[in-house]
mmCIF file of C-alpha atoms in Angstrom:
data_model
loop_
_atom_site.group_PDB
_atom_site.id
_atom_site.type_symbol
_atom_site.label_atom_id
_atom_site.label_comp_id
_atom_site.label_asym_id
_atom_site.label_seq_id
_atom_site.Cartn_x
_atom_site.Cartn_y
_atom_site.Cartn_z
ATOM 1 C CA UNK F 1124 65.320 117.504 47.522
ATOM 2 C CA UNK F 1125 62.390 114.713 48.374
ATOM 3 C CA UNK F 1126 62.107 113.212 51.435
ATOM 4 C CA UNK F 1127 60.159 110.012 51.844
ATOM 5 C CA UNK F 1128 59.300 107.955 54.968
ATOM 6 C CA UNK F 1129 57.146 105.392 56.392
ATOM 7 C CA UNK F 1130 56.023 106.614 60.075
ATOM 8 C CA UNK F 1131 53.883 104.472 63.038
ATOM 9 C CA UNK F 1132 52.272 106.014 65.951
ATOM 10 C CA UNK F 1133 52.523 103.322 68.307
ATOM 11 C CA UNK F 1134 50.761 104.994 71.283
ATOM 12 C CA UNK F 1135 47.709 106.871 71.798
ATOM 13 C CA UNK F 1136 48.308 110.450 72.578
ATOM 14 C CA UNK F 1137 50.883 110.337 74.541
ATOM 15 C CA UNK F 1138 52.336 113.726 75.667
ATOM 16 C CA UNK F 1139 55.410 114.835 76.333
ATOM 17 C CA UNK F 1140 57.214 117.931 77.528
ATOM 18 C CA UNK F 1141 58.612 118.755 74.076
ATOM 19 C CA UNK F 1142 57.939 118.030 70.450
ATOM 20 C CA UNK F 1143 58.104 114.120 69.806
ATOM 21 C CA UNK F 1144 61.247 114.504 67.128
ATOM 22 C CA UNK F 1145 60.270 111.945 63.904
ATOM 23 C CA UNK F 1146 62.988 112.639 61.726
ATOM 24 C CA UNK F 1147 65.953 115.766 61.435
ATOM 25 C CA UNK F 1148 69.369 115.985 60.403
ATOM 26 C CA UNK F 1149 72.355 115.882 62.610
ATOM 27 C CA UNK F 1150 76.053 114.710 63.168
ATOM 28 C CA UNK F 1151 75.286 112.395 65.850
ATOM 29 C CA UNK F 1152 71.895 111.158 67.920
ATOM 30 C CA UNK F 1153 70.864 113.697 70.293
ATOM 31 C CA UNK F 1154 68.659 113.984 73.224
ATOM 32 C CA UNK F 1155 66.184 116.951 73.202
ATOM 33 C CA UNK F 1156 65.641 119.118 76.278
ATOM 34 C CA UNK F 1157 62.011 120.746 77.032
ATOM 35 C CA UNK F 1158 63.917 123.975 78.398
ATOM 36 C CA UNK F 1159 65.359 124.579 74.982
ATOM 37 C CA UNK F 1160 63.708 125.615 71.316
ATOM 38 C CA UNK F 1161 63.846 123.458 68.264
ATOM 39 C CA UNK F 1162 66.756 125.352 67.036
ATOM 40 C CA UNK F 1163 68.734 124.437 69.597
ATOM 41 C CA UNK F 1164 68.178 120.766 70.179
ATOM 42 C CA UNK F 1165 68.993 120.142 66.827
ATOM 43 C CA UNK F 1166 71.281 122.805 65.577
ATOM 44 C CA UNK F 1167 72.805 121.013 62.510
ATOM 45 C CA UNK F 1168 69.104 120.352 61.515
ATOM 46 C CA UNK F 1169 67.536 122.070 58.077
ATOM 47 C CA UNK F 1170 64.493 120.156 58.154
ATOM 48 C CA UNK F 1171 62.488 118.305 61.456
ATOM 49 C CA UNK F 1172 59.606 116.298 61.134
ATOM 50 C CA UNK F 1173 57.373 116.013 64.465
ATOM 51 C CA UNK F 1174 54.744 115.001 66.515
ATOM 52 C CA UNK F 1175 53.625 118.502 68.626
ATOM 53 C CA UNK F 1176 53.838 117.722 72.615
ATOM 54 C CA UNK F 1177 50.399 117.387 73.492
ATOM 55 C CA UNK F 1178 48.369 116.820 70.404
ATOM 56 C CA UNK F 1179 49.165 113.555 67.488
ATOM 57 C CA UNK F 1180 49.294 116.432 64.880
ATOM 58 C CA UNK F 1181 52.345 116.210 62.654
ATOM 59 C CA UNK F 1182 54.699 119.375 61.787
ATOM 60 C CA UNK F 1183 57.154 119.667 58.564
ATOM 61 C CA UNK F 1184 59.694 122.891 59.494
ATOM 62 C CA UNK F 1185 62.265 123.759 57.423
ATOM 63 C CA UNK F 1186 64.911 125.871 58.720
ATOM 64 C CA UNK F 1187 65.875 129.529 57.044
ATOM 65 C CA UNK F 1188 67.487 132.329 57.911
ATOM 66 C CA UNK F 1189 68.436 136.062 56.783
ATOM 67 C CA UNK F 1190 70.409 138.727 57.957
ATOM 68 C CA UNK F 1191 68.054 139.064 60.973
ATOM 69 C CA UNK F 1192 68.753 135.531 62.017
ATOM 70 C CA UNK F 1193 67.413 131.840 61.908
ATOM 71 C CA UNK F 1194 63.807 130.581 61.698
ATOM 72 C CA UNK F 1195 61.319 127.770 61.866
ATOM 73 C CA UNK F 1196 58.775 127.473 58.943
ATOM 74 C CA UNK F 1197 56.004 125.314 58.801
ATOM 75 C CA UNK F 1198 53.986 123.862 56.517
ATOM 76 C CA UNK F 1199 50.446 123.229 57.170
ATOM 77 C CA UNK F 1200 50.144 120.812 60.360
ATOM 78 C CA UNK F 1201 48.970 117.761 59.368
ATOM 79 C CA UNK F 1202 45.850 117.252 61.948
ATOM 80 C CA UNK F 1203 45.539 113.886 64.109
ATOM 81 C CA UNK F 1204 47.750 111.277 62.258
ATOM 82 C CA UNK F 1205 46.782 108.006 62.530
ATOM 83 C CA UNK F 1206 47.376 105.637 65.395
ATOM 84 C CA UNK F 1207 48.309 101.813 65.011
ATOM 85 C CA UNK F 1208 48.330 102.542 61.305
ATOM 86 C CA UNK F 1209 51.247 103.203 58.929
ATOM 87 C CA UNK F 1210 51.266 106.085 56.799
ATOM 88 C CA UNK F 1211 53.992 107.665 54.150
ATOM 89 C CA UNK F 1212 54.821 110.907 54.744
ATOM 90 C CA UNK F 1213 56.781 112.720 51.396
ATOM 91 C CA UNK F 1214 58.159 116.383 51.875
ATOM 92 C CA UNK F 1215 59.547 118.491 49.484
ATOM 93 C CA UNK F 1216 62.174 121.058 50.309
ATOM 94 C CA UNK F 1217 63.086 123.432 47.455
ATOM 95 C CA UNK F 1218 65.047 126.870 48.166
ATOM 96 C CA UNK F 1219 61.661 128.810 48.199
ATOM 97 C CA UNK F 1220 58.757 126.488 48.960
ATOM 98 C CA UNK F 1221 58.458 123.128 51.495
ATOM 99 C CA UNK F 1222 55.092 121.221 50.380
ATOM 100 C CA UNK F 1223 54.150 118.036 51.997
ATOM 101 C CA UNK F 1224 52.191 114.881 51.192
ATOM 102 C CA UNK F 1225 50.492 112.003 52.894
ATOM 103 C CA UNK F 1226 49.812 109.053 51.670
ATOM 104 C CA UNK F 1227 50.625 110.390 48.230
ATOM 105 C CA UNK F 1228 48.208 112.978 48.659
ATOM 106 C CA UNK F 1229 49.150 116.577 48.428
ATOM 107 C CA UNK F 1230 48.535 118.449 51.967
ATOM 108 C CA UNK F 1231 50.156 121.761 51.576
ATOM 109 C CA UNK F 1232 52.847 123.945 51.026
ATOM 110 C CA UNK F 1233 54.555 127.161 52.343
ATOM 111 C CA UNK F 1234 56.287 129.822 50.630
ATOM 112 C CA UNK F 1235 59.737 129.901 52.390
ATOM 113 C CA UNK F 1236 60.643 133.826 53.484
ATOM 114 C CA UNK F 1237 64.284 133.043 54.170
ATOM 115 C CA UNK F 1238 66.918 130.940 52.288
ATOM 116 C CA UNK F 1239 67.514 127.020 53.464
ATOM 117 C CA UNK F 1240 70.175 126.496 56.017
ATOM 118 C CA UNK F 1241 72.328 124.668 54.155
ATOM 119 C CA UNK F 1242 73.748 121.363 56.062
ATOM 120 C CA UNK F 1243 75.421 117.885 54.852
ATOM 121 C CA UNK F 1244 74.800 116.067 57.931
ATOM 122 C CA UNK F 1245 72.792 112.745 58.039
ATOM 123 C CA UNK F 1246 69.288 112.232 58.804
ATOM 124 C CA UNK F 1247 68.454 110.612 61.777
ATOM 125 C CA UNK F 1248 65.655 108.256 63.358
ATOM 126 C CA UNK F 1249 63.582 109.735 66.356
ATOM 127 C CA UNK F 1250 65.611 110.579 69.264
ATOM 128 C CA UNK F 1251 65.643 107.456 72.517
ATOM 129 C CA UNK F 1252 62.656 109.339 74.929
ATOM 130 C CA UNK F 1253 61.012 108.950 71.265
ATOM 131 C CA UNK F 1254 61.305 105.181 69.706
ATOM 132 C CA UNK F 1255 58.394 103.351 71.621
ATOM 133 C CA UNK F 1256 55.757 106.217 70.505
ATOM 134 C CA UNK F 1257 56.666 106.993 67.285
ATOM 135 C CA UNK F 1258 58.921 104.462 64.711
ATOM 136 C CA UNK F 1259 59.898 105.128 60.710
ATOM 137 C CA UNK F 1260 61.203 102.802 58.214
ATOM 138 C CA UNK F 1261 61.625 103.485 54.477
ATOM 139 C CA UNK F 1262 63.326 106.547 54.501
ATOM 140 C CA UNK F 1263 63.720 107.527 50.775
ATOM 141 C CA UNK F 1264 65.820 110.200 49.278
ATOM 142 C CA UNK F 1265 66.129 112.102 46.055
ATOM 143 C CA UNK F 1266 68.216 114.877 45.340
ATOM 144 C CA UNK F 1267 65.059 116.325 42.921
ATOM 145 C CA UNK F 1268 61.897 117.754 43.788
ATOM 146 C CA UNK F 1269 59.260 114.748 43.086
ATOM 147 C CA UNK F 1270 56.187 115.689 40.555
ATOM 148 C CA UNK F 1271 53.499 114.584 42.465
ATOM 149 C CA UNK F 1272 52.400 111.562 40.259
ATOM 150 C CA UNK F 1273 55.814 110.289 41.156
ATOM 151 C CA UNK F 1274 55.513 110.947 45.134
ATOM 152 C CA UNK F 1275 52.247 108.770 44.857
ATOM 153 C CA UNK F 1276 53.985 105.611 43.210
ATOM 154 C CA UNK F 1277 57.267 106.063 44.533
ATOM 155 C CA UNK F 1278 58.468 102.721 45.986
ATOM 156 C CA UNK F 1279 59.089 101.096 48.197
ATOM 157 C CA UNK F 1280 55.908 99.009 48.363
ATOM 158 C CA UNK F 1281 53.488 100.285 51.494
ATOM 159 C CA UNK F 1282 54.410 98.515 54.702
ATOM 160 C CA UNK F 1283 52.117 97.035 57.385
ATOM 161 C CA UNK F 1284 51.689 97.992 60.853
ATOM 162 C CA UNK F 1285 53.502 94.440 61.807
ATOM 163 C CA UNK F 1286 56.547 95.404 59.553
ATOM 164 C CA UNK F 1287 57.171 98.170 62.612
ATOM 165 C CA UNK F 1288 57.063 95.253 65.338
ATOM 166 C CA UNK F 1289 54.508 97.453 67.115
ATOM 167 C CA UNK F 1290 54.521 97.005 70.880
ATOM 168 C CA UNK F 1291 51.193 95.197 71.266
ATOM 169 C CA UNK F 1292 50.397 93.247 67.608
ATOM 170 C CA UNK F 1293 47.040 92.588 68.531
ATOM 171 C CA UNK F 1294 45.786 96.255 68.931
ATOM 172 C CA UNK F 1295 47.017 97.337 65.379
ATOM 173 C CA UNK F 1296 45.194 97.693 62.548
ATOM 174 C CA UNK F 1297 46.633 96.021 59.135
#
């Protein structure tokens, strides 16, 4: 599948005692605990999108597993989003590859080692401790993987950092 979705940093760095959750999948909203691993906060999760805890650099794990167990895979971390200033993030999630875009702009993939934990659950916005640093709109889906001419016209049209009601207007770039 693709996975499209308008993001805003609304705070400078602002660190926190576990990953600053954008986006995963999940029956019902949850609230993340620093004692536990990404796994386990959001179990019914086959894809999280995230801030890491002390840095604004963005992460795009899917999760896989094999007979050994269940895993986290990465894509290439996305270094120092911007701040104040919307950006589209697209993912693609195919059984043996995750590759990830900004802005329309291809930033990397990874060659998946295990197979996609498969899960029907809905995605959901950025858990409570999360909403005044980090906010999404625009979340697009297709069932398809994207061709990368399409990720970089897909619609909707590019929001502004006011469309996010930001928590100071004046500091935000447009």
């Amino acid at each position: 599948f693709t996975l499209s979705l308008d993001i805003f940093v609304d705070r400078d760095l602002a660190v926190s005692n576990t990953e600053r959750m954008i986006l995963y999948r999940g029956k019902k909203a949850l609230v993340p605990l620093a004692t536990k691993t990404l796994q386990a906060n959001y179990p019914d999760s086959n894809l999280l999108i995230y801030l890491q805890n002390d840095t604004n650099d963005l992460v795009v794990s899917a999760v896989t597993f094999d007979a050994a167990g269940e895993y986290i895979e990465s894509a290439p971390t996305v270094l120092n989003v911007p701040i104040r200033q919307p950006f589209r993030l697209s993912t693609i999630y195919l059984p043996n590859l995750l590759e990830v875009y900004m802005n329309g702009r291809f930033i990397g993939s990874r060659v998946l080692k295990g197979k996609p934990k498969q899960t029907s659950t809905q995605f959901l916005p950025p858990p409570e401790q999360f909403q005044q640093t980090v906010k999404i709109l625009n979340v697009s889906y297709w069932s398809r993987p994207l061709l990368a001419r399409e990720i970089a016209s897909a619609p909707p049209p590019f929001p502004i950092a006011s469309d996010f009601k930001p928590s100071d207007l004046t500091q935000c770039a447009n």
